[in-house]
Amino acid sequence: MTEFFVPKHIVPRITPDAAEFFAGTVREELRIQQCDTCGLHHHYPRMLCPHCGAETLHWVTASGRGVVHSYTVIRQNGVPPFNEQLPMIVALVDLEEPGARMLANLARIEPEAVEVDLEVTAVFRPASDEYSFVDFRPAVSA
Amino acid sequence: MGRRVCVVGVGLSDGPKTPDMTPMMLQAQSFRRALDDAGLQKNDIQGVATAGYAPMHEAQTCEYLGIHPSWLESTSVGGSSSEFHVLAAYRAIEAGDVDTVALIYGNTQLSTSGRSLGTGMAMGLSGPSAYEMPTGMTLVGAYAIAAKRHMHQYGTTSEQLASIAVQTREHAGRNPHAMYRDPITIDDVLSSRLIADPLHKLDCCVVSDGGCCVILTTEDRARDLERKKLVYVRGAAGASDHHSVQAMPDLTTTAGAVSGPKAFAEAGIKPSDVDMFAMYDSFTYTVLVNLEDLGFCAKGEGGPFAASGALRLGGALPTNTDGGGLSATHPGMRGLYLQCEAVRQLRGEAGVSQVEGAEIAVAHGSGGWLSTYGTVVFGTEPAR
Ligand SMILES: [Zn+2]
């Protein structure tokens, strides 16, 4: 499976609550929020902790390490540019930092080799000057 | 004690393919048929509940129908919208705010969008979906990723999922209005192409056109009309626990595990009291996980329970006896069709699909990506 290329027109709109996350991706840092009150992390960025509701959030740089909680292989998608990139592996990755889960593409692995609990590491794929997509690859290359 | 609430009219539009109809026409046709079924005229309708896609859809709908309601409800949470609408209407009628409410839905999903199986539209770049859509995730993919986790956690198999499609198709074979009626086998499902692993084409609902209307009123008014066997709303509840896939608290348990027991408690029933189940079968997995969440079997046992043939006529829990969304009709939000079929069964009007002696039927709507759930318990007797 080759690396995905995604054109600029599907890059997310950068909102003020998430500016730090997007800026981090350009530096190849996975920036997520942690709550001072309950200690848990979350992604995507928000004003309040989704776990306990507190406003006491600060930014941390995640290690990028995580495990596949579940995954699917998208084999039909009529929307350009995805229709020309199939199959695409989409996984829910539980980050090492408790509380944070991300939906992302898996790269550098064949669909048949993916399994639940696979250990993965974040990799960054530039999309524009303002944002890089966060993909994950196997932590140990086969 | 509040007033008792009954279903007094149901109506289905033409379908499953209506290239010469607009969604508004389908709504109007089903509305007229429900009025005729109830023996009511349009000006008897004081309240309207509807979810659609246009700005101020509810006001547009009322204008098109020529009615001037004093009660409106338009919660729009995908496939469970209509169950949330019953919940609101039931409470409002019970409390005396309004006497007679029409729930209406119509859409030309097939004629407008074609048969893209939830893979033809972008999931949106605003809101939380903005973090997911760039991965190429699809609607089918969202259900698939949950199904995959269920398989991992409980040993659920593709064959067990497929058995749900097979049994639903058996029901569709008895419904002349169903989109697909020819019998299928588990091998047919497994050899249909993968759309998003582990879901095959035949694990996915059909795309159709269609409209549907249900009219609720007070028990007293329903008795005065002297039309059909009374069907009572015994209980209703809703629940929601995420929008985007990454925010699902648990891929193997839905908010139906909240709305179901709550509605059952109000209705004064146990899962074993349910004679017929109208379940929003967007995908085979949606049915499987909700068999567990509503307590028809234990968590993790949805696969073996479904594969035992429980969903058939004569099975432990006849489910989607009209052929469901998997084979009969799916115009985008199917929640109202669930109620129509439940009422048809409780009235004893289901003909060759009749569940003999059905007294309790449950309509369980599922919206979004296993996101929002609404449960309604109907019965031939009141709960209290
Ligand atoms: Zn917190």
Short mmCIF file of C-alpha atoms and ligand atoms in Angstrom, two decimals:
data_model
loop_
_atom_site.label_atom_id
_atom_site.label_comp_id
_atom_site.label_asym_id
_atom_site.label_seq_id
_atom_site.Cartn_x
_atom_site.Cartn_y
_atom_site.Cartn_z
CA MET A 1 0.00 0.00 0.00
CA THR A 2 1.40 3.34 -0.99
CA GLU A 3 1.33 6.55 1.03
CA PHE A 4 -1.86 8.53 0.70
CA PHE A 5 -1.97 11.86 -0.99
CA VAL A 6 -4.80 14.16 0.02
CA PRO A 7 -5.24 17.48 -1.78
CA LYS A 8 -5.69 20.77 0.01
CA HIS A 9 -9.43 21.02 -0.51
CA ILE A 10 -10.15 18.41 2.14
CA VAL A 11 -7.81 19.82 4.77
CA PRO A 12 -9.89 20.61 7.87
CA ARG A 13 -10.82 24.21 8.63
CA ILE A 14 -8.53 25.36 11.42
CA THR A 15 -10.63 26.67 14.31
CA PRO A 16 -9.22 28.66 17.26
CA ASP A 17 -9.73 25.82 19.75
CA ALA A 18 -7.62 23.52 17.59
CA ALA A 19 -4.95 25.89 16.25
CA GLU A 20 -2.27 24.43 18.51
CA PHE A 21 -3.00 20.90 17.30
CA PHE A 22 -2.73 21.90 13.65
CA ALA A 23 0.39 24.00 14.18
CA GLY A 24 1.97 21.05 15.98
CA THR A 25 1.45 18.73 13.05
CA VAL A 26 3.59 20.97 10.87
CA ARG A 27 6.43 20.62 13.43
CA GLU A 28 5.77 16.86 13.47
CA GLU A 29 4.55 17.07 17.04
CA LEU A 30 1.29 15.42 18.08
CA ARG A 31 -0.20 18.04 20.38
CA ILE A 32 -3.14 16.94 22.52
CA GLN A 33 -4.91 18.38 25.55
CA GLN A 34 -4.60 17.09 29.10
CA CYS A 35 -6.92 18.01 31.97
CA ASP A 36 -5.39 19.31 35.21
CA THR A 37 -8.48 18.24 37.13
CA CYS A 38 -8.88 14.57 36.14
CA GLY A 39 -5.50 13.98 34.51
CA LEU A 40 -6.98 12.44 31.34
CA HIS A 41 -6.15 13.41 27.78
CA HIS A 42 -8.38 13.85 24.73
CA HIS A 43 -8.41 14.41 21.01
CA TYR A 44 -9.83 16.40 19.12
CA PRO A 45 -9.22 19.69 20.94
CA ARG A 46 -12.07 21.28 22.88
CA MET A 47 -12.83 24.08 25.36
CA LEU A 48 -13.77 21.69 28.17
CA CYS A 49 -12.47 18.29 29.23
CA PRO A 50 -14.89 15.74 27.71
CA HIS A 51 -14.15 13.37 30.59
CA CYS A 52 -14.91 15.60 33.61
CA GLY A 53 -16.11 18.92 32.19
CA ALA A 54 -13.35 21.06 33.67
CA GLU A 55 -11.94 24.06 31.86
CA THR A 56 -8.45 23.39 33.21
CA LEU A 57 -6.75 22.12 30.06
CA HIS A 58 -3.16 22.37 28.97
CA TRP A 59 -1.31 21.16 25.89
CA VAL A 60 1.14 18.28 25.91
CA THR A 61 3.12 16.64 23.15
CA ALA A 62 2.05 13.02 22.84
CA SER A 63 4.68 10.35 22.28
CA GLY A 64 2.95 9.29 19.07
CA ARG A 65 2.89 5.71 20.32
CA GLY A 66 -0.40 3.87 20.46
CA VAL A 67 -2.26 0.63 19.78
CA VAL A 68 -4.98 -0.17 17.25
CA HIS A 69 -8.30 -0.41 19.09
CA SER A 70 -10.16 -1.38 15.91
CA TYR A 71 -9.88 -0.82 12.18
CA THR A 72 -11.63 -1.15 8.87
CA VAL A 73 -10.47 -1.29 5.28
CA ILE A 74 -12.42 1.19 3.15
CA ARG A 75 -12.92 -0.48 -0.23
CA GLN A 76 -15.67 1.77 -1.62
CA ASN A 77 -15.69 5.54 -1.39
CA GLY A 78 -17.11 7.58 -4.24
CA VAL A 79 -15.70 10.90 -3.02
CA PRO A 80 -12.58 12.25 -4.78
CA PRO A 81 -9.72 11.88 -4.10
CA PHE A 82 -10.44 8.79 -2.00
CA ASN A 83 -12.03 6.96 -4.91
CA GLU A 84 -8.58 6.71 -6.45
CA GLN A 85 -6.76 5.69 -3.27
CA LEU A 86 -8.61 2.52 -2.33
CA PRO A 87 -8.25 0.44 -0.34
CA MET A 88 -7.55 2.73 2.63
CA ILE A 89 -7.03 1.47 6.15
CA VAL A 90 -8.78 3.52 8.81
CA ALA A 91 -7.99 2.74 12.44
CA LEU A 92 -8.97 3.93 15.87
CA VAL A 93 -5.69 4.36 17.71
CA ASP A 94 -5.55 4.52 21.49
CA LEU A 95 -2.66 6.82 22.30
CA GLU A 96 -0.26 5.95 25.08
CA GLU A 97 -1.58 8.97 26.98
CA PRO A 98 -4.71 7.79 28.85
CA GLY A 99 -8.03 9.06 27.54
CA ALA A 100 -6.97 9.97 24.00
CA ARG A 101 -8.17 8.09 20.92
CA MET A 102 -7.67 9.16 17.29
CA LEU A 103 -9.15 8.04 14.01
CA ALA A 104 -6.37 7.93 11.42
CA ASN A 105 -5.05 6.17 8.37
CA LEU A 106 -2.55 3.37 8.76
CA ALA A 107 0.38 3.65 6.38
CA ARG A 108 3.26 1.37 5.40
CA ILE A 109 1.26 -1.81 6.04
CA GLU A 110 -0.93 -4.09 3.93
CA PRO A 111 -4.60 -4.46 4.94
CA GLU A 112 -4.12 -8.19 5.59
CA ALA A 113 -1.37 -7.46 8.13
CA VAL A 114 -3.41 -5.16 10.34
CA GLU A 115 -4.81 -6.51 13.57
CA VAL A 116 -6.43 -5.19 16.72
CA ASP A 117 -3.80 -4.35 19.38
CA LEU A 118 -1.12 -3.69 16.74
CA GLU A 119 1.44 -1.23 18.13
CA VAL A 120 1.76 1.85 15.97
CA THR A 121 3.61 5.17 15.81
CA ALA A 122 2.47 8.51 14.42
CA VAL A 123 3.90 9.78 11.15
CA PHE A 124 3.17 13.13 9.58
CA ARG A 125 2.11 13.72 5.99
CA PRO A 126 2.25 17.36 4.85
CA ALA A 127 -1.03 18.63 3.42
CA SER A 128 -0.44 22.38 3.38
CA ASP A 129 1.78 25.00 5.02
CA GLU A 130 -0.62 24.99 7.96
CA TYR A 131 -1.36 21.34 8.52
CA SER A 132 0.04 17.84 8.17
CA PHE A 133 -2.14 14.76 8.39
CA VAL A 134 -1.40 12.41 11.26
CA ASP A 135 -1.09 8.81 10.06
CA PHE A 136 0.20 5.81 11.98
CA ARG A 137 2.63 3.11 10.88
CA PRO A 138 3.54 -0.15 12.59
CA ALA A 139 5.90 0.48 15.51
CA VAL A 140 8.02 -2.48 14.45
CA SER A 141 8.40 -2.79 10.70
CA ALA A 142 7.65 -6.29 9.48
CA MET B 1 -52.20 10.45 35.98
CA GLY B 2 -51.64 11.74 32.47
CA ARG B 3 -53.75 10.81 29.51
CA ARG B 4 -53.14 7.55 27.64
CA VAL B 5 -51.76 7.85 24.10
CA CYS B 6 -52.65 5.69 21.11
CA VAL B 7 -51.56 5.30 17.50
CA VAL B 8 -54.65 5.96 15.46
CA GLY B 9 -53.32 6.11 11.93
CA VAL B 10 -50.42 4.84 9.85
CA GLY B 11 -49.64 5.47 6.20
CA LEU B 12 -46.93 4.43 3.78
CA SER B 13 -46.30 6.24 0.51
CA ASP B 14 -45.58 4.51 -2.75
CA GLY B 15 -42.16 2.95 -2.93
CA PRO B 16 -39.48 1.72 -2.97
CA LYS B 17 -38.65 3.62 -6.18
CA THR B 18 -40.51 6.84 -7.04
CA PRO B 19 -38.48 8.83 -9.61
CA ASP B 20 -41.46 11.09 -10.31
CA MET B 21 -42.01 12.12 -6.69
CA THR B 22 -40.34 14.74 -4.49
CA PRO B 23 -39.78 14.18 -0.76
CA MET B 24 -42.64 16.60 -0.08
CA MET B 25 -44.97 14.62 -2.36
CA LEU B 26 -44.08 11.42 -0.54
CA GLN B 27 -44.75 13.09 2.79
CA ALA B 28 -48.12 14.33 1.56
CA GLN B 29 -49.10 10.93 0.17
CA SER B 30 -48.27 9.11 3.39
CA PHE B 31 -49.99 11.84 5.43
CA ARG B 32 -53.21 11.46 3.40
CA ARG B 33 -53.11 7.68 3.80
CA ALA B 34 -52.57 7.95 7.55
CA LEU B 35 -55.47 10.41 7.85
CA ASP B 36 -57.69 7.98 5.92
CA ASP B 37 -56.51 5.10 8.08
CA ALA B 38 -57.45 7.11 11.19
CA GLY B 39 -60.68 8.59 9.86
CA LEU B 40 -59.35 12.10 10.46
CA GLN B 41 -59.21 15.27 8.39
CA LYS B 42 -56.16 17.49 8.05
CA ASN B 43 -57.49 20.14 10.41
CA ASP B 44 -57.72 17.55 13.18
CA ILE B 45 -53.92 17.57 13.26
CA GLN B 46 -52.73 20.03 15.91
CA GLY B 47 -49.12 18.97 16.08
CA VAL B 48 -46.45 17.90 13.59
CA ALA B 49 -43.13 16.16 14.14
CA THR B 50 -40.80 15.78 11.20
CA ALA B 51 -37.09 15.71 10.39
CA GLY B 52 -35.82 16.68 6.99
CA TYR B 53 -32.94 18.24 5.17
CA ALA B 54 -34.11 21.76 4.22
CA PRO B 55 -34.00 24.90 6.37
CA MET B 56 -37.20 25.16 8.43
CA HIS B 57 -38.23 21.83 7.01
CA GLU B 58 -41.05 21.47 9.54
CA ALA B 59 -42.68 24.79 8.53
CA GLN B 60 -42.32 23.93 4.85
CA THR B 61 -43.95 20.57 5.46
CA CYS B 62 -46.94 22.05 7.31
CA GLU B 63 -47.44 24.67 4.60
CA TYR B 64 -47.36 22.05 1.86
CA LEU B 65 -49.91 19.97 3.76
CA GLY B 66 -52.09 23.03 4.40
CA ILE B 67 -52.10 22.69 8.17
CA HIS B 68 -51.44 25.22 10.92
CA PRO B 69 -50.19 23.31 13.94
CA SER B 70 -49.72 24.76 17.40
CA TRP B 71 -47.14 22.11 18.38
CA LEU B 72 -43.93 21.34 16.46
CA GLU B 73 -41.04 18.97 17.02
CA SER B 74 -38.06 18.54 14.71
CA THR B 75 -35.24 16.84 16.58
CA SER B 76 -32.99 15.66 13.76
CA VAL B 77 -30.71 12.85 14.85
CA GLY B 78 -30.76 10.66 11.76
CA GLY B 79 -32.47 7.29 11.89
CA SER B 80 -33.74 7.64 15.44
CA SER B 81 -35.38 11.05 14.86
CA SER B 82 -38.86 9.56 14.65
CA GLU B 83 -38.50 7.72 17.96
CA PHE B 84 -37.42 10.98 19.61
CA HIS B 85 -40.49 12.54 17.98
CA VAL B 86 -42.76 9.91 19.54
CA LEU B 87 -41.13 10.55 22.89
CA ALA B 88 -41.90 14.28 22.64
CA ALA B 89 -45.39 13.83 21.21
CA TYR B 90 -46.28 11.15 23.77
CA ARG B 91 -45.29 13.42 26.65
CA ALA B 92 -47.11 16.41 25.14
CA ILE B 93 -50.33 14.47 24.54
CA GLU B 94 -50.07 12.82 27.95
CA ALA B 95 -49.72 16.24 29.59
CA GLY B 96 -52.57 17.80 27.65
CA ASP B 97 -50.54 20.25 25.57
CA VAL B 98 -51.89 18.80 22.34
CA ASP B 99 -54.36 16.06 21.37
CA THR B 100 -53.44 14.82 17.92
CA VAL B 101 -49.96 14.77 16.35
CA ALA B 102 -48.78 13.59 12.94
CA LEU B 103 -45.24 12.25 12.59
CA ILE B 104 -44.13 12.55 8.98
CA TYR B 105 -41.07 11.63 6.93
CA GLY B 106 -40.32 11.37 3.24
CA ASN B 107 -37.24 11.24 1.05
CA THR B 108 -36.10 10.30 -2.43
CA GLN B 109 -32.73 8.91 -1.39
CA LEU B 110 -32.59 6.46 -4.28
CA SER B 111 -33.80 8.74 -7.05
CA THR B 112 -31.71 11.68 -5.82
CA SER B 113 -28.46 10.13 -4.63
CA GLY B 114 -28.34 6.68 -6.17
CA ARG B 115 -27.17 3.46 -4.65
CA SER B 116 -23.90 4.53 -3.09
CA LEU B 117 -24.39 2.60 0.16
CA GLY B 118 -23.34 5.51 2.32
CA THR B 119 -20.07 5.86 0.47
CA GLY B 120 -20.99 8.58 -2.00
CA MET B 121 -21.08 11.59 0.26
CA ALA B 122 -18.37 13.38 2.17
CA MET B 123 -18.99 13.23 5.92
CA GLY B 124 -18.27 16.97 6.20
CA LEU B 125 -15.36 19.21 6.99
CA SER B 126 -16.99 21.20 9.76
CA GLY B 127 -17.48 20.02 13.32
CA PRO B 128 -15.91 16.84 14.66
CA SER B 129 -16.21 15.03 11.33
CA ALA B 130 -13.46 17.34 10.05
CA TYR B 131 -11.00 15.17 11.96
CA GLU B 132 -12.31 11.97 10.40
CA MET B 133 -13.44 12.69 6.88
CA PRO B 134 -9.88 13.26 5.53
CA THR B 135 -9.07 9.63 6.36
CA GLY B 136 -11.51 8.47 3.70
CA MET B 137 -13.85 7.16 6.39
CA THR B 138 -17.38 6.43 5.19
CA LEU B 139 -20.73 5.82 6.83
CA VAL B 140 -20.34 2.09 6.22
CA GLY B 141 -16.80 2.28 7.57
CA ALA B 142 -18.03 3.73 10.86
CA TYR B 143 -20.26 0.70 11.45
CA ALA B 144 -17.57 -1.63 10.15
CA ILE B 145 -14.95 -0.45 12.61
CA ALA B 146 -17.39 -1.12 15.46
CA ALA B 147 -18.28 -4.54 14.08
CA LYS B 148 -14.58 -5.40 13.84
CA ARG B 149 -14.09 -4.61 17.51
CA HIS B 150 -17.11 -6.73 18.44
CA MET B 151 -15.60 -9.64 16.53
CA HIS B 152 -12.30 -9.18 18.33
CA GLN B 153 -13.85 -8.89 21.74
CA TYR B 154 -16.58 -11.54 21.54
CA GLY B 155 -15.65 -13.84 18.66
CA THR B 156 -18.57 -12.66 16.56
CA THR B 157 -18.30 -13.98 13.00
CA SER B 158 -19.15 -12.74 9.52
CA GLU B 159 -21.47 -15.75 9.19
CA GLN B 160 -23.44 -14.62 12.23
CA LEU B 161 -23.76 -11.11 10.82
CA ALA B 162 -24.78 -12.58 7.46
CA SER B 163 -27.53 -14.65 9.09
CA ILE B 164 -29.28 -11.38 9.98
CA ALA B 165 -29.35 -10.35 6.31
CA VAL B 166 -30.61 -13.81 5.33
CA GLN B 167 -33.49 -13.84 7.84
CA THR B 168 -34.47 -10.28 6.96
CA ARG B 169 -34.61 -11.24 3.29
CA GLU B 170 -36.99 -14.07 4.19
CA HIS B 171 -39.33 -11.46 5.64
CA ALA B 172 -38.94 -9.29 2.54
CA GLY B 173 -39.99 -12.24 0.41
CA ARG B 174 -43.45 -11.90 1.98
CA ASN B 175 -43.67 -8.13 1.35
CA PRO B 176 -44.70 -7.25 -2.22
CA HIS B 177 -43.42 -3.68 -1.70
CA ALA B 178 -39.91 -4.76 -0.66
CA MET B 179 -37.02 -3.71 -2.85
CA TYR B 180 -35.37 -7.15 -2.87
CA ARG B 181 -37.41 -10.33 -2.35
CA ASP B 182 -35.41 -13.27 -3.70
CA PRO B 183 -34.00 -15.52 -0.97
CA ILE B 184 -30.29 -15.24 -0.20
CA THR B 185 -27.88 -17.53 1.64
CA ILE B 186 -25.07 -16.85 4.06
CA ASP B 187 -22.65 -17.65 1.22
CA ASP B 188 -24.36 -15.02 -0.93
CA VAL B 189 -23.71 -12.42 1.76
CA LEU B 190 -20.10 -13.49 2.29
CA SER B 191 -19.38 -13.58 -1.43
CA SER B 192 -20.86 -10.14 -2.03
CA ARG B 193 -18.05 -7.61 -2.24
CA LEU B 194 -16.52 -6.05 0.84
CA ILE B 195 -17.52 -2.39 1.19
CA ALA B 196 -15.62 -1.76 4.44
CA ASP B 197 -14.16 -4.78 6.22
CA PRO B 198 -15.87 -6.76 7.70
CA LEU B 199 -19.12 -5.51 6.13
CA HIS B 200 -20.12 -6.83 2.72
CA LYS B 201 -22.57 -5.28 0.32
CA LEU B 202 -25.37 -7.51 1.64
CA ASP B 203 -24.58 -6.48 5.23
CA CYS B 204 -25.71 -2.97 4.22
CA CYS B 205 -29.22 -1.57 3.97
CA VAL B 206 -30.75 -0.78 0.64
CA VAL B 207 -31.23 2.75 -0.65
CA SER B 208 -34.81 3.54 -1.60
CA ASP B 209 -37.40 6.27 -1.85
CA GLY B 210 -40.35 6.49 0.47
CA GLY B 211 -42.54 8.36 2.90
CA CYS B 212 -44.26 7.35 6.08
CA CYS B 213 -46.71 8.90 8.53
CA VAL B 214 -47.92 7.90 12.01
CA ILE B 215 -50.70 9.73 13.86
CA LEU B 216 -50.88 9.74 17.66
CA THR B 217 -53.83 10.90 19.73
CA THR B 218 -55.48 10.44 23.12
CA GLU B 219 -57.09 7.15 24.04
CA ASP B 220 -60.47 8.90 24.28
CA ARG B 221 -60.21 10.40 20.82
CA ALA B 222 -59.02 7.06 19.42
CA ARG B 223 -62.05 5.30 20.93
CA ASP B 224 -64.41 7.92 19.45
CA LEU B 225 -63.01 7.27 16.00
CA GLU B 226 -63.97 3.57 16.30
CA ARG B 227 -61.62 2.60 13.51
CA LYS B 228 -59.02 -0.03 14.26
CA LYS B 229 -57.80 -2.07 17.17
CA LEU B 230 -56.19 0.34 19.64
CA VAL B 231 -52.41 0.42 19.84
CA TYR B 232 -51.00 2.15 22.90
CA VAL B 233 -47.68 3.87 23.39
CA ARG B 234 -46.55 2.17 26.60
CA GLY B 235 -43.13 3.75 26.96
CA ALA B 236 -40.51 5.76 25.11
CA ALA B 237 -36.96 6.93 25.74
CA GLY B 238 -33.97 8.35 23.89
CA ALA B 239 -30.20 8.48 24.41
CA SER B 240 -27.13 9.78 22.60
CA ASP B 241 -23.46 9.17 23.31
CA HIS B 242 -21.29 10.49 20.46
CA HIS B 243 -21.14 12.04 17.05
CA SER B 244 -17.73 11.22 15.63
CA VAL B 245 -16.38 7.68 15.59
CA GLN B 246 -13.36 8.49 17.75
CA ALA B 247 -15.69 9.70 20.50
CA MET B 248 -17.67 6.45 20.80
CA PRO B 249 -17.45 5.48 24.47
CA ASP B 250 -17.57 1.76 23.59
CA LEU B 251 -17.65 0.33 20.06
CA THR B 252 -19.52 -2.74 21.29
CA THR B 253 -22.30 -1.04 23.27
CA THR B 254 -24.66 1.64 21.96
CA ALA B 255 -26.78 4.28 23.64
CA GLY B 256 -29.60 1.78 23.02
CA ALA B 257 -28.42 0.16 26.23
CA VAL B 258 -29.71 3.32 27.94
CA SER B 259 -32.86 4.11 25.92
CA GLY B 260 -34.02 0.48 25.72
CA PRO B 261 -34.16 -0.41 29.41
CA LYS B 262 -35.58 3.02 30.23
CA ALA B 263 -38.45 2.58 27.74
CA PHE B 264 -39.02 -1.02 28.87
CA ALA B 265 -39.23 0.10 32.49
CA GLU B 266 -41.81 2.75 31.70
CA ALA B 267 -43.77 0.21 29.67
CA GLY B 268 -43.60 -2.27 32.52
CA ILE B 269 -42.14 -5.03 30.35
CA LYS B 270 -39.14 -7.35 30.23
CA PRO B 271 -37.26 -8.21 27.03
CA SER B 272 -38.92 -11.64 27.07
CA ASP B 273 -42.36 -9.95 26.83
CA VAL B 274 -41.56 -8.54 23.37
CA ASP B 275 -43.44 -10.35 20.62
CA MET B 276 -42.02 -8.44 17.67
CA PHE B 277 -38.95 -6.23 17.20
CA ALA B 278 -38.74 -3.43 14.64
CA MET B 279 -35.04 -2.62 14.68
CA TYR B 280 -33.27 0.00 12.59
CA ASP B 281 -31.14 -2.33 10.46
CA SER B 282 -28.85 0.15 8.75
CA PHE B 283 -26.30 -2.67 8.78
CA THR B 284 -26.36 -6.22 10.09
CA TYR B 285 -24.11 -5.14 12.96
CA THR B 286 -26.63 -2.50 14.08
CA VAL B 287 -29.13 -5.29 14.71
CA LEU B 288 -26.63 -7.61 16.36
CA VAL B 289 -25.33 -5.14 18.91
CA ASN B 290 -28.82 -3.90 19.76
CA LEU B 291 -30.16 -7.41 20.39
CA GLU B 292 -27.64 -7.33 23.23
CA ASP B 293 -28.17 -3.73 24.29
CA LEU B 294 -31.93 -4.21 24.69
CA GLY B 295 -31.39 -7.37 26.71
CA PHE B 296 -32.78 -9.95 24.27
CA CYS B 297 -29.53 -11.83 24.86
CA ALA B 298 -26.40 -11.27 26.95
CA LYS B 299 -23.61 -8.90 25.88
CA GLY B 300 -21.42 -10.71 23.38
CA GLU B 301 -24.14 -13.28 22.55
CA GLY B 302 -25.76 -11.31 19.72
CA GLY B 303 -24.01 -13.42 17.07
CA PRO B 304 -25.13 -16.86 18.30
CA PHE B 305 -28.59 -15.50 19.18
CA ALA B 306 -29.15 -14.10 15.68
CA ALA B 307 -27.65 -17.16 13.99
CA SER B 308 -30.07 -19.42 15.89
CA GLY B 309 -32.85 -18.16 13.65
CA ALA B 310 -34.40 -16.00 16.37
CA LEU B 311 -35.35 -13.25 13.92
CA ARG B 312 -37.58 -15.43 11.74
CA LEU B 313 -41.37 -15.65 11.90
CA GLY B 314 -41.87 -18.25 14.60
CA GLY B 315 -38.42 -17.49 16.03
CA ALA B 316 -37.70 -16.25 19.55
CA LEU B 317 -37.91 -12.61 18.41
CA PRO B 318 -39.40 -12.01 14.95
CA THR B 319 -37.52 -8.95 13.74
CA ASN B 320 -38.19 -6.56 10.87
CA THR B 321 -41.08 -8.59 9.52
CA ASP B 322 -41.50 -6.14 6.61
CA GLY B 323 -38.04 -6.96 5.29
CA GLY B 324 -36.38 -4.05 7.09
CA GLY B 325 -33.88 -1.63 5.71
CA LEU B 326 -31.65 -4.51 4.68
CA SER B 327 -34.11 -5.69 2.02
CA ALA B 328 -37.32 -3.64 1.87
CA THR B 329 -37.13 0.13 2.28
CA HIS B 330 -34.52 2.64 3.39
CA PRO B 331 -35.14 6.21 2.27
CA GLY B 332 -32.52 7.79 4.53
CA MET B 333 -34.13 7.86 7.97
CA ARG B 334 -36.15 4.72 8.54
CA GLY B 335 -37.40 5.34 12.06
CA LEU B 336 -41.04 5.87 11.16
CA TYR B 337 -41.23 2.66 9.13
CA LEU B 338 -40.33 0.76 12.30
CA GLN B 339 -43.39 2.17 14.01
CA CYS B 340 -45.65 1.45 11.04
CA GLU B 341 -44.63 -2.19 11.04
CA ALA B 342 -45.00 -2.50 14.82
CA VAL B 343 -48.53 -1.07 14.61
CA ARG B 344 -49.45 -3.28 11.66
CA GLN B 345 -48.40 -6.33 13.69
CA LEU B 346 -50.25 -5.30 16.84
CA ARG B 347 -53.42 -4.60 14.87
CA GLY B 348 -53.18 -8.05 13.33
CA GLU B 349 -52.98 -6.54 9.84
CA ALA B 350 -49.69 -8.10 8.77
CA GLY B 351 -51.23 -10.89 6.70
CA VAL B 352 -48.73 -13.60 5.76
CA SER B 353 -46.11 -11.80 7.89
CA GLN B 354 -48.30 -11.78 10.99
CA VAL B 355 -46.72 -12.64 14.32
CA GLU B 356 -49.57 -14.60 15.86
CA GLY B 357 -51.04 -13.00 18.95
CA ALA B 358 -48.57 -10.11 19.04
CA GLU B 359 -49.30 -7.88 22.05
CA ILE B 360 -46.01 -6.03 22.58
CA ALA B 361 -43.87 -4.60 19.77
CA VAL B 362 -40.75 -2.47 20.07
CA ALA B 363 -39.52 0.12 17.55
CA HIS B 364 -35.84 0.91 18.12
CA GLY B 365 -34.29 3.66 16.00
CA SER B 366 -30.58 4.10 15.41
CA GLY B 367 -29.13 7.37 14.13
CA GLY B 368 -25.82 8.62 12.81
CA TRP B 369 -22.94 6.24 13.36
CA LEU B 370 -24.39 4.12 16.19
CA SER B 371 -24.79 7.56 17.78
CA THR B 372 -28.38 8.25 18.82
CA TYR B 373 -31.03 5.79 19.95
CA GLY B 374 -34.75 6.04 20.50
CA THR B 375 -36.90 3.19 21.79
CA VAL B 376 -40.70 3.05 21.70
CA VAL B 377 -42.76 0.26 23.23
CA PHE B 378 -46.20 -0.26 21.70
CA GLY B 379 -48.84 -2.57 23.11
CA THR B 380 -52.39 -3.72 22.58
CA GLU B 381 -53.04 -2.87 26.23
CA PRO B 382 -52.02 0.28 28.13
CA ALA B 383 -49.09 0.14 30.56
CA ARG B 384 -51.16 1.55 33.41
ZN ZN C 1 -10.96 16.28 33.11
#
